[in-house]
Short mmCIF file of C-alpha atoms and ligand atoms in Angstrom, two decimals:
data_model
loop_
_atom_site.label_atom_id
_atom_site.label_comp_id
_atom_site.label_asym_id
_atom_site.label_seq_id
_atom_site.Cartn_x
_atom_site.Cartn_y
_atom_site.Cartn_z
CA UNK A 1 114.86 -30.82 -9.31
CA UNK A 2 116.99 -33.95 -9.54
CA UNK A 3 116.30 -36.25 -12.47
CA UNK A 4 115.41 -39.93 -12.28
CA UNK A 5 117.79 -42.60 -13.47
CA UNK A 6 115.42 -43.40 -16.33
CA UNK A 7 115.83 -39.83 -17.56
CA UNK A 8 119.59 -39.69 -17.03
CA UNK A 9 120.44 -43.03 -18.54
CA UNK A 10 119.63 -42.27 -22.21
CA UNK A 11 121.80 -39.14 -22.01
CA UNK A 12 124.71 -41.26 -20.75
CA UNK A 13 124.17 -43.74 -23.56
CA UNK A 14 124.11 -41.04 -26.20
CA UNK A 15 127.34 -39.62 -24.80
CA UNK A 16 128.87 -43.15 -24.79
CA UNK A 17 129.46 -42.86 -21.05
CA UNK A 18 129.28 -45.80 -18.69
CA UNK A 19 128.33 -45.28 -15.05
CA UNK A 20 130.52 -47.48 -12.87
CA UNK A 21 129.44 -48.58 -9.41
CA UNK A 22 128.16 -45.75 -7.20
CA UNK A 23 127.94 -43.20 -10.01
CA UNK A 24 124.26 -43.85 -10.60
CA UNK A 25 123.38 -43.15 -6.95
CA UNK A 26 125.40 -39.96 -7.08
CA UNK A 27 123.94 -38.68 -10.36
CA UNK A 28 120.34 -38.99 -9.19
CA UNK A 29 121.14 -36.69 -6.24
CA UNK A 30 122.74 -33.99 -8.39
CA UNK A 31 121.10 -30.69 -9.20
CA UNK A 32 121.75 -30.88 -12.95
CA UNK A 33 123.25 -34.20 -14.03
CA UNK A 34 122.67 -33.32 -17.69
CA UNK A 35 125.12 -30.42 -17.56
CA UNK A 36 127.72 -32.80 -16.12
CA UNK A 37 127.13 -35.19 -19.02
CA UNK A 38 127.38 -32.28 -21.48
CA UNK A 39 130.60 -31.26 -19.77
CA UNK A 40 132.09 -34.73 -20.31
CA UNK A 41 131.00 -34.62 -23.95
CA UNK A 42 132.56 -31.23 -24.54
CA UNK A 43 135.83 -32.55 -23.11
CA UNK A 44 135.64 -35.60 -25.40
CA UNK A 45 135.42 -37.99 -22.43
CA UNK A 46 133.86 -41.38 -23.26
CA UNK A 47 133.67 -44.78 -21.61
CA UNK A 48 133.45 -45.51 -17.90
CA UNK A 49 133.04 -42.64 -15.46
CA UNK A 50 133.98 -43.15 -11.86
CA UNK A 51 132.84 -41.38 -8.70
CA UNK A 52 135.98 -39.28 -8.44
CA UNK A 53 135.24 -37.73 -11.88
CA UNK A 54 132.02 -36.16 -10.61
CA UNK A 55 131.82 -32.78 -8.89
CA UNK A 56 131.37 -33.15 -5.14
CA UNK A 57 128.46 -30.72 -4.81
CA UNK A 58 125.03 -32.33 -4.65
CA UNK A 59 121.65 -31.20 -3.41
CA UNK A 60 122.20 -33.24 -0.29
CA UNK A 61 119.57 -35.91 -0.91
CA UNK A 62 121.45 -38.72 0.82
CA UNK A 63 118.42 -40.72 1.88
CA UNK A 64 117.52 -43.30 -0.76
CA UNK A 65 114.68 -41.93 -2.88
CA UNK A 66 111.32 -43.60 -2.58
CA UNK A 67 111.09 -45.86 -5.60
CA UNK A 68 108.81 -44.28 -8.14
CA UNK A 69 106.81 -46.84 -10.04
CA UNK A 70 108.11 -46.74 -13.56
CA UNK A 71 105.49 -46.91 -16.28
CA UNK A 72 105.70 -50.26 -18.00
CA UNK A 73 107.43 -49.80 -21.33
CA UNK A 74 105.91 -52.43 -23.54
CA UNK A 75 107.81 -51.14 -26.53
CA UNK A 76 110.67 -53.31 -25.30
CA UNK A 77 108.40 -56.32 -25.01
CA UNK A 78 107.53 -56.41 -28.67
CA UNK A 79 104.06 -55.15 -27.78
CA UNK A 80 103.25 -58.57 -26.39
CA UNK A 81 101.63 -59.12 -23.00
CA UNK A 82 104.28 -61.76 -22.54
CA UNK A 83 104.50 -62.02 -18.75
CA UNK A 84 102.19 -61.80 -15.77
CA UNK A 85 103.02 -60.43 -12.36
CA UNK A 86 101.99 -63.67 -10.63
CA UNK A 87 104.45 -65.63 -12.78
CA UNK A 88 107.34 -63.33 -11.82
CA UNK A 89 106.25 -62.42 -8.32
CA UNK A 90 109.24 -61.18 -6.34
CA UNK A 91 111.46 -58.13 -6.67
CA UNK A 92 115.17 -58.94 -6.46
CA UNK A 93 116.38 -55.63 -5.03
CA UNK A 94 116.72 -56.72 -1.40
CA UNK A 95 117.24 -60.45 -1.90
CA UNK A 96 120.64 -61.86 -0.90
CA UNK A 97 122.61 -64.20 -3.13
CA UNK A 98 121.85 -67.89 -2.41
CA UNK A 99 124.21 -69.89 -4.60
CA UNK A 100 125.69 -73.30 -3.85
CA UNK A 101 128.02 -75.07 -6.24
CA UNK A 102 127.82 -78.86 -6.54
CA UNK A 103 130.41 -79.40 -9.26
CA UNK A 104 133.13 -77.17 -10.73
CA UNK A 105 136.53 -78.47 -11.92
CA UNK A 106 138.28 -75.22 -10.89
CA UNK A 107 141.14 -76.17 -8.56
CA UNK A 108 140.25 -79.87 -8.80
CA UNK A 109 141.90 -80.93 -12.06
CA UNK A 110 144.42 -83.69 -11.35
CA UNK A 111 144.99 -85.38 -14.71
CA UNK A 112 148.38 -85.56 -16.40
CA UNK A 113 146.70 -86.59 -19.65
CA UNK A 114 148.47 -89.98 -19.75
CA UNK A 115 147.02 -93.26 -21.03
CA UNK A 116 146.36 -94.38 -17.47
CA UNK A 117 144.33 -91.19 -16.88
CA UNK A 118 142.28 -91.77 -20.03
CA UNK A 119 141.53 -95.34 -18.93
CA UNK A 120 140.58 -94.14 -15.45
CA UNK A 121 138.22 -91.50 -16.88
CA UNK A 122 136.40 -94.04 -19.04
CA UNK A 123 136.22 -96.59 -16.20
CA UNK A 124 134.68 -93.90 -14.01
CA UNK A 125 132.19 -92.90 -16.71
CA UNK A 126 131.14 -96.50 -17.29
CA UNK A 127 130.76 -97.20 -13.56
CA UNK A 128 128.65 -94.15 -12.85
CA UNK A 129 126.41 -94.47 -15.89
CA UNK A 130 126.03 -98.23 -15.29
CA UNK A 131 124.59 -97.44 -11.85
CA UNK A 132 122.15 -94.94 -13.40
CA UNK A 133 121.06 -97.40 -16.08
CA UNK A 134 120.39 -100.07 -13.43
CA UNK A 135 118.48 -97.55 -11.30
CA UNK A 136 116.44 -95.81 -13.98
CA UNK A 137 115.92 -98.34 -16.73
CA UNK A 138 113.72 -101.41 -16.51
CA UNK A 139 116.37 -104.06 -17.18
CA UNK A 140 114.82 -107.52 -17.65
CA UNK A 141 117.62 -109.05 -15.59
CA UNK A 142 120.94 -108.24 -13.94
CA UNK A 143 123.67 -107.14 -16.37
CA UNK A 144 126.66 -109.42 -16.84
CA UNK A 145 130.26 -108.76 -17.86
CA UNK A 146 130.73 -109.06 -21.61
CA UNK A 147 133.50 -111.71 -21.41
CA UNK A 148 131.26 -113.90 -19.26
CA UNK A 149 128.29 -113.45 -21.59
CA UNK A 150 130.43 -114.49 -24.53
CA UNK A 151 131.78 -117.53 -22.66
CA UNK A 152 128.21 -118.58 -21.84
CA UNK A 153 126.61 -117.44 -25.07
CA UNK A 154 125.06 -120.86 -25.68
CA UNK A 155 122.66 -120.04 -22.84
CA UNK A 156 121.52 -116.85 -24.58
CA UNK A 157 120.59 -117.89 -28.07
CA UNK A 158 116.84 -118.03 -27.72
CA UNK A 159 114.41 -115.16 -27.43
CA UNK A 160 113.20 -116.43 -24.03
CA UNK A 161 116.64 -116.37 -22.38
CA UNK A 162 117.63 -112.75 -22.43
CA UNK A 163 121.13 -111.48 -21.70
CA UNK A 164 121.90 -107.96 -20.48
CA UNK A 165 125.15 -105.99 -20.78
CA UNK A 166 126.21 -102.40 -20.22
CA UNK A 167 129.19 -100.88 -21.99
CA UNK A 168 130.76 -98.16 -24.09
CA UNK A 169 129.73 -97.81 -27.72
CA UNK A 170 132.42 -98.31 -30.36
CA UNK A 171 132.18 -97.40 -34.03
CA UNK A 172 128.40 -96.94 -34.35
CA UNK A 173 127.28 -97.17 -38.00
CA UNK A 174 124.23 -97.79 -40.15
CA UNK A 175 124.21 -100.83 -42.42
CA UNK A 176 122.99 -100.48 -45.99
CA UNK A 177 119.67 -102.02 -44.89
CA UNK A 178 119.21 -99.26 -42.33
CA UNK A 179 120.06 -101.35 -39.22
CA UNK A 180 122.29 -99.91 -36.51
CA UNK A 181 125.54 -101.75 -35.70
CA UNK A 182 128.10 -101.02 -33.02
CA UNK A 183 130.62 -102.62 -30.72
CA UNK A 184 129.83 -102.68 -27.00
CA UNK A 185 132.85 -102.73 -24.70
CA UNK A 186 133.45 -103.07 -20.98
CA UNK A 187 136.65 -103.79 -19.06
CA UNK A 188 136.37 -107.52 -19.87
CA UNK A 189 135.64 -107.59 -23.60
CA UNK A 190 133.70 -106.37 -26.60
CA UNK A 191 130.79 -107.74 -28.62
CA UNK A 192 129.14 -106.76 -31.90
CA UNK A 193 125.58 -105.55 -31.48
CA UNK A 194 122.82 -105.13 -34.04
CA UNK A 195 119.65 -103.10 -33.63
CA UNK A 196 117.26 -104.14 -36.40
CA UNK A 197 115.29 -101.56 -38.32
CA UNK A 198 111.90 -103.25 -38.13
CA UNK A 199 108.90 -102.06 -40.06
CA UNK A 200 105.13 -102.53 -39.89
CA UNK A 201 103.68 -104.21 -36.77
CA UNK A 202 107.15 -105.19 -35.58
CA UNK A 203 108.23 -101.58 -35.35
CA UNK A 204 109.16 -100.30 -31.87
CA UNK A 205 109.01 -96.53 -31.76
CA UNK A 206 111.90 -96.06 -29.28
CA UNK A 207 114.12 -98.26 -31.43
CA UNK A 208 113.14 -96.40 -34.57
CA UNK A 209 114.11 -93.16 -32.88
CA UNK A 210 117.54 -94.50 -31.92
CA UNK A 211 118.06 -95.99 -35.37
CA UNK A 212 117.05 -92.72 -36.95
CA UNK A 213 119.42 -90.63 -34.83
CA UNK A 214 122.23 -93.17 -34.38
CA UNK A 215 124.56 -93.39 -31.39
CA UNK A 216 127.62 -91.37 -30.42
CA UNK A 217 131.01 -93.05 -30.12
CA UNK A 218 131.76 -93.61 -26.40
CA UNK A 219 128.11 -93.47 -25.37
CA UNK A 220 127.29 -95.71 -22.43
CA UNK A 221 124.19 -97.83 -23.06
CA UNK A 222 122.63 -101.05 -21.85
CA UNK A 223 121.47 -103.76 -24.24
CA UNK A 224 119.22 -106.73 -23.69
CA UNK A 225 118.85 -109.49 -26.26
CA UNK A 226 120.36 -112.73 -27.49
CA UNK A 227 123.28 -114.06 -29.55
CA UNK A 228 123.16 -115.26 -33.14
CA UNK A 229 123.54 -119.00 -33.79
CA UNK A 230 127.29 -118.72 -34.36
CA UNK A 231 127.66 -116.29 -31.46
CA UNK A 232 129.24 -113.52 -33.54
CA UNK A 233 126.41 -111.08 -33.22
CA UNK A 234 124.24 -109.85 -30.37
CA UNK A 235 120.67 -109.08 -31.49
CA UNK A 236 119.25 -106.24 -29.43
CA UNK A 237 115.70 -106.60 -28.13
CA UNK A 238 115.88 -103.45 -26.10
CA UNK A 239 118.25 -100.52 -25.53
CA UNK A 240 118.60 -98.88 -22.12
CA UNK A 241 119.64 -95.30 -21.37
CA UNK A 242 120.51 -93.78 -17.99
CA UNK A 243 117.76 -91.18 -17.96
CA UNK A 244 114.61 -91.55 -15.88
CA UNK A 245 111.24 -90.95 -17.51
CA UNK A 246 110.32 -87.79 -15.70
CA UNK A 247 112.01 -85.24 -13.48
CA UNK A 248 110.17 -83.53 -10.61
CA UNK A 249 111.22 -79.91 -10.46
CA UNK A 250 112.08 -78.01 -7.27
CA UNK A 251 110.21 -74.75 -6.80
CA UNK A 252 111.86 -72.07 -4.67
CA UNK A 253 110.11 -70.05 -1.98
CA UNK A 254 112.13 -67.10 -3.27
CA UNK A 255 110.31 -66.06 -6.42
CA UNK A 256 113.12 -64.07 -8.03
CA UNK A 257 114.15 -64.62 -11.64
CA UNK A 258 117.27 -65.75 -13.48
CA UNK A 259 118.24 -64.38 -16.88
CA UNK A 260 120.38 -66.25 -19.39
CA UNK A 261 122.80 -65.12 -22.08
CA UNK A 262 125.98 -66.46 -23.63
CA UNK A 263 128.28 -65.79 -26.55
CA UNK A 264 128.48 -62.03 -26.09
CA UNK A 265 131.76 -62.05 -28.06
CA UNK A 266 132.90 -58.64 -26.85
CA UNK A 267 135.90 -57.53 -28.88
CA UNK A 268 134.47 -58.79 -32.16
CA UNK A 269 133.46 -56.23 -34.79
CA UNK A 270 130.10 -58.00 -34.92
CA UNK A 271 129.34 -57.52 -31.19
CA UNK A 272 125.95 -55.73 -31.08
CA UNK A 273 126.76 -52.80 -28.80
CA UNK A 274 123.69 -50.65 -29.53
CA UNK A 275 121.41 -53.57 -28.65
CA UNK A 276 123.37 -54.10 -25.43
CA UNK A 277 122.70 -50.46 -24.52
CA UNK A 278 119.01 -51.01 -25.22
CA UNK A 279 119.04 -54.00 -22.88
CA UNK A 280 120.90 -52.01 -20.21
CA UNK A 281 118.18 -49.37 -20.37
CA UNK A 282 115.51 -52.06 -20.10
CA UNK A 283 117.28 -53.54 -17.07
CA UNK A 284 117.19 -50.16 -15.37
CA UNK A 285 113.59 -49.30 -16.17
CA UNK A 286 111.38 -52.35 -16.77
CA UNK A 287 109.37 -53.93 -13.93
CA UNK A 288 110.26 -57.47 -15.03
CA UNK A 289 113.96 -56.59 -14.71
CA UNK A 290 113.36 -55.77 -11.05
CA UNK A 291 112.68 -59.48 -10.48
CA UNK A 292 116.00 -60.59 -12.05
CA UNK A 293 118.49 -61.47 -9.33
CA UNK A 294 120.94 -63.49 -11.45
CA UNK A 295 122.39 -63.31 -14.93
CA UNK A 296 123.96 -66.59 -16.04
CA UNK A 297 126.59 -66.07 -18.76
CA UNK A 298 127.35 -69.43 -20.33
CA UNK A 299 130.68 -68.78 -22.01
CA UNK A 300 132.26 -66.96 -24.97
CA UNK A 301 131.71 -63.62 -23.23
CA UNK A 302 134.63 -62.27 -25.23
CA UNK A 303 135.73 -63.16 -28.76
CA UNK A 304 139.25 -64.03 -27.60
CA UNK A 305 142.46 -63.81 -29.59
CA UNK A 306 143.94 -66.44 -31.92
CA UNK A 307 140.87 -68.69 -31.71
CA UNK A 308 140.67 -69.28 -35.48
CA UNK A 309 142.85 -68.35 -38.48
CA UNK A 310 142.44 -64.75 -39.59
CA UNK A 311 140.46 -63.75 -36.47
CA UNK A 312 142.61 -60.63 -36.13
CA UNK A 313 140.80 -58.97 -39.04
CA UNK A 314 137.41 -59.43 -37.32
CA UNK A 315 138.44 -57.92 -33.99
CA UNK A 316 137.51 -54.43 -32.81
CA UNK A 317 139.54 -54.96 -29.61
CA UNK A 318 142.69 -56.88 -30.38
CA UNK A 319 143.92 -57.19 -26.79
CA UNK A 320 142.46 -60.06 -24.79
CA UNK A 321 142.58 -58.22 -21.47
CA UNK A 322 141.03 -55.21 -23.19
CA UNK A 323 138.11 -57.40 -24.27
CA UNK A 324 137.47 -58.58 -20.71
CA UNK A 325 137.79 -55.02 -19.35
CA UNK A 326 135.26 -53.80 -21.87
CA UNK A 327 132.88 -56.59 -20.93
CA UNK A 328 133.26 -55.66 -17.25
CA UNK A 329 132.27 -52.10 -18.19
CA UNK A 330 129.23 -53.34 -20.07
CA UNK A 331 128.10 -55.38 -17.08
CA UNK A 332 128.46 -52.28 -14.89
CA UNK A 333 125.52 -50.84 -16.81
CA UNK A 334 123.24 -53.42 -15.24
CA UNK A 335 121.47 -52.60 -11.97
CA UNK A 336 123.35 -53.26 -8.75
CA UNK A 337 120.97 -55.96 -7.57
CA UNK A 338 121.96 -58.29 -10.42
CA UNK A 339 124.60 -60.93 -9.61
CA UNK A 340 126.37 -62.46 -12.62
CA UNK A 341 127.51 -66.07 -12.83
CA UNK A 342 130.07 -66.42 -15.56
CA UNK A 343 131.63 -69.52 -17.05
CA UNK A 344 134.14 -69.89 -19.88
CA UNK A 345 133.59 -71.19 -23.40
CA UNK A 346 135.87 -72.14 -26.24
CA UNK A 347 136.70 -68.48 -27.01
CA UNK A 348 137.81 -67.72 -23.45
CA UNK A 349 141.28 -67.45 -21.95
CA UNK A 350 141.34 -70.87 -20.27
CA UNK A 351 142.41 -74.35 -21.40
CA UNK A 352 140.11 -75.65 -24.15
CA UNK A 353 139.88 -79.18 -22.69
CA UNK A 354 136.62 -79.79 -20.83
CA UNK A 355 135.81 -79.57 -18.01
CA UNK A 356 137.32 -76.08 -18.16
CA UNK A 357 138.40 -74.22 -15.03
CA UNK A 358 137.31 -70.65 -14.47
CA UNK A 359 139.06 -67.46 -15.64
CA UNK A 360 142.30 -66.34 -14.00
CA UNK A 361 142.21 -63.90 -11.03
CA UNK A 362 143.87 -61.12 -13.07
CA UNK A 363 140.88 -61.19 -15.40
CA UNK A 364 138.35 -61.54 -12.59
CA UNK A 365 139.60 -58.44 -10.80
CA UNK A 366 137.95 -56.12 -13.35
CA UNK A 367 134.48 -57.41 -12.48
CA UNK A 368 132.09 -56.50 -9.68
CA UNK A 369 129.15 -58.61 -8.48
CA UNK A 370 130.26 -61.62 -10.54
CA UNK A 371 130.82 -65.22 -9.45
CA UNK A 372 133.30 -67.02 -11.69
CA UNK A 373 132.83 -70.73 -12.22
CA UNK A 374 134.15 -73.44 -14.53
CA UNK A 375 132.51 -75.07 -17.55
CA UNK A 376 130.33 -77.03 -16.94
CA UNK A 377 128.95 -75.93 -13.61
CA UNK A 378 126.30 -77.74 -11.58
CA UNK A 379 124.83 -75.36 -9.00
CA UNK A 380 121.71 -74.34 -7.11
CA UNK A 381 120.06 -70.93 -6.77
CA UNK A 382 117.63 -70.72 -3.86
CA UNK A 383 117.23 -74.51 -3.98
CA UNK A 384 116.62 -74.77 -7.74
CA UNK A 385 119.22 -76.92 -9.51
CA UNK A 386 120.89 -75.58 -12.65
CA UNK A 387 123.38 -77.11 -15.02
CA UNK A 388 125.20 -74.65 -17.21
CA UNK A 389 127.44 -75.89 -20.01
CA UNK A 390 128.86 -73.79 -22.83
CA UNK A 391 127.92 -76.43 -25.38
CA UNK A 392 131.00 -77.04 -27.54
CA UNK A 393 130.02 -80.72 -27.83
CA UNK A 394 126.87 -79.75 -29.75
CA UNK A 395 129.29 -79.69 -32.72
CA UNK A 396 129.91 -83.40 -32.10
CA UNK A 397 126.22 -84.19 -31.67
CA UNK A 398 125.47 -82.45 -34.98
CA UNK A 399 128.21 -84.50 -36.67
CA UNK A 400 127.31 -87.77 -34.92
CA UNK A 401 123.51 -87.90 -34.69
CA UNK A 402 121.32 -87.56 -37.75
CA UNK A 403 118.49 -85.89 -35.82
CA UNK A 404 120.58 -83.01 -34.40
CA UNK A 405 121.06 -79.88 -36.47
CA UNK A 406 122.29 -76.37 -35.76
CA UNK A 407 118.78 -75.08 -36.38
CA UNK A 408 117.44 -77.25 -33.53
CA UNK A 409 120.21 -77.30 -30.94
CA UNK A 410 117.94 -78.26 -28.01
CA UNK A 411 117.71 -81.70 -29.61
CA UNK A 412 121.41 -82.07 -28.69
CA UNK A 413 120.48 -81.11 -25.10
CA UNK A 414 117.74 -83.76 -25.01
CA UNK A 415 120.28 -86.30 -26.23
CA UNK A 416 122.75 -85.20 -23.51
CA UNK A 417 120.12 -85.67 -20.80
CA UNK A 418 119.08 -89.04 -22.22
CA UNK A 419 122.73 -90.13 -21.98
CA UNK A 420 123.35 -88.26 -18.72
CA UNK A 421 126.54 -87.03 -20.38
CA UNK A 422 127.50 -83.65 -21.83
CA UNK A 423 130.22 -84.69 -24.26
CA UNK A 424 130.58 -88.44 -24.77
CA UNK A 425 132.86 -88.51 -27.79
CA UNK A 426 136.60 -88.75 -27.25
CA UNK A 427 138.70 -87.51 -30.18
CA UNK A 428 135.91 -85.50 -31.83
CA UNK A 429 135.60 -81.72 -32.04
CA UNK A 430 135.46 -81.22 -28.26
CA UNK A 431 138.79 -81.59 -26.48
CA UNK A 432 138.28 -83.52 -23.23
CA UNK A 433 140.43 -83.61 -20.13
CA UNK A 434 140.61 -87.18 -18.77
CA UNK A 435 139.93 -86.55 -15.08
CA UNK A 436 139.75 -89.49 -12.65
CA UNK A 437 136.15 -88.51 -12.03
CA UNK A 438 134.44 -87.81 -15.38
CA UNK A 439 133.23 -84.25 -14.86
CA UNK A 440 130.94 -84.34 -17.88
CA UNK A 441 128.61 -86.97 -16.46
CA UNK A 442 125.28 -85.32 -15.58
CA UNK A 443 125.21 -86.39 -11.92
CA UNK A 444 121.74 -84.99 -11.06
CA UNK A 445 119.00 -84.13 -13.52
CA UNK A 446 118.80 -80.33 -13.34
CA UNK A 447 115.63 -78.26 -13.03
CA UNK A 448 117.12 -75.89 -15.60
CA UNK A 449 119.72 -76.94 -18.18
CA UNK A 450 121.38 -74.19 -20.18
CA UNK A 451 123.87 -74.17 -23.04
CA UNK A 452 125.08 -71.63 -25.61
CA UNK A 453 127.80 -71.86 -28.27
CA UNK A 454 125.57 -72.32 -31.30
CA UNK A 455 124.20 -68.73 -31.28
CA UNK A 456 120.61 -69.92 -31.54
CA UNK A 457 117.79 -69.38 -29.09
CA UNK A 458 115.23 -71.79 -27.68
CA UNK A 459 113.51 -72.47 -24.38
CA UNK A 460 111.46 -75.66 -24.02
CA UNK A 461 110.46 -78.25 -21.44
CA UNK A 462 111.84 -81.77 -21.70
CA UNK A 463 110.49 -84.36 -19.26
CA UNK A 464 110.35 -81.83 -16.43
CA UNK A 465 113.61 -79.98 -17.14
CA UNK A 466 113.61 -76.51 -18.71
CA UNK A 467 116.10 -76.53 -21.59
CA UNK A 468 117.55 -73.16 -22.57
CA UNK A 469 119.73 -72.54 -25.56
CA UNK A 470 120.80 -69.05 -24.57
CA UNK A 471 121.07 -66.31 -27.13
CA UNK A 472 124.15 -64.55 -28.40
CA UNK A 473 125.03 -60.87 -28.63
CA UNK A 474 127.00 -61.28 -31.85
CA UNK A 475 125.64 -60.57 -35.31
CA UNK A 476 126.16 -63.02 -38.15
CA UNK A 477 129.89 -63.50 -38.74
CA UNK A 478 131.46 -63.87 -42.18
CA UNK A 479 132.07 -67.55 -41.40
CA UNK A 480 128.40 -68.08 -40.52
CA UNK A 481 127.36 -66.22 -43.66
CA UNK A 482 129.54 -68.57 -45.68
CA UNK A 483 127.75 -71.54 -44.06
CA UNK A 484 124.34 -69.93 -44.54
CA UNK A 485 123.78 -69.93 -40.77
CA UNK A 486 121.47 -67.27 -39.34
CA UNK A 487 122.02 -66.63 -35.60
CA UNK A 488 119.22 -65.52 -33.24
CA UNK A 489 120.89 -62.71 -31.33
CA UNK A 490 119.82 -60.41 -28.49
CA UNK A 491 117.15 -62.51 -26.78
CA UNK A 492 117.22 -62.41 -22.99
CA UNK A 493 115.69 -65.59 -21.55
CA UNK A 494 114.13 -65.11 -18.12
CA UNK A 495 113.05 -67.94 -15.82
CA UNK A 496 111.39 -67.50 -12.44
CA UNK A 497 112.69 -69.73 -9.64
CA UNK A 498 109.39 -69.74 -7.76
CA UNK A 499 107.06 -70.59 -10.65
CA UNK A 500 109.42 -71.87 -13.39
CA UNK A 501 107.54 -69.65 -15.81
CA UNK A 502 109.70 -68.40 -18.68
CA UNK A 503 109.77 -65.51 -21.10
CA UNK A 504 112.21 -64.12 -23.65
CA UNK A 505 112.77 -60.43 -24.26
CA UNK A 506 113.98 -59.43 -27.73
CA UNK A 507 116.46 -56.56 -28.08
CA UNK A 508 117.47 -57.06 -31.71
FE1 FE2 B 601 130.17 -68.39 -29.37
FE1 FE2 B 602 131.46 -71.30 -28.28
#
């Protein structure tokens, strides 16, 4: 009798064999697949096996077997009844890929990195975010150019005659009294702004929140208020951000699911291979996995080479191409119905300046069933809008805003959405490429917004958008240990496109 894939797969894992495309279908038709696996073991063969390595004789079962219903293995669900069939309603096996890309820098980068390009990028950012602030924020009157406001400041020195301006934030800082000061700049001029830290009945909760967190350099905000008596200072009555209050999600008629991972770091000694094998088994046996049509991989899929000093000592695979080949093999373990969408991160073999284009064709050729995109990528799956960004700028948000920490990285994502910008700060930890159209502006509010990079894991709703900080497949590194940082590895986040219900499967 032929064996089922669920029976064969653990034997392959134990023998450290990887079934490449087509091999699975062949093995399930073979009289005694286990003897073939034993044969490979006795010959010391490990790694990927291809169709031509298998004996040609089979029992002739060429018609696809009727799918046996696999018993649900709740051992892999932490013994939790953590998902319901009606929340994840559709099997992905016969569903075709429906992916449309709205923004990807790949092939569209035109900057030469000159001063004129930097100016053009900031002008574009200011223009686009100004339009969003006017559209989404309740401005008390039309904004004016800063030079004109200053020339006419005598008109705007009383509380009842409010002035409005929109500009880029310069040098945000807290005064010793706890007020927030910053310069606000547009193409005509700059003015000093002060947001007072009021207490008691005067306290405005939104202002307190901004004062508590601070602002990022190069943020685009609107201010309404009035000038001081000598005209040197602009007192802010209200601050205006480009985000609308609430986003209405799109629900797809195709109720398949999307899974999210990032930061696999294949090639590192701390890559968690055994847990990957456990997930591969789950993918091939669990009923929830049968609903997963897409796997979004949000960067740092390999550890890379020469990314930080002394990295060589932490690498199990020292060759960059070898790391990508190994990752391609690991993805081959997933069922054939799963389509991967892969973007680069700061460990990948592309330029570090964001937006980053996708991986080179000579790397892509190792992979099957994978769509390669740039970082960030704004795309739709079956009509549901996703924004995937690796998340390098979270380092800047942690450094710049007092409310963002590595233990709560989704707070950085909330701040990005509030600003409608993924990486505002020029000259911080995130290298930026000054494109004539600022590719890091969040053009449409996504239904699902995903980042990685910080090796945490969270999945929460924020004003109608599902925020996912996707989990890593790398154990704590020596650098993280030194910093006392504990990653949250091996969590597969799953979101259904028809219901927007979410769950997370632990494999650690
Ligand atoms: Fe990473
Ligand atoms: Fe990263």
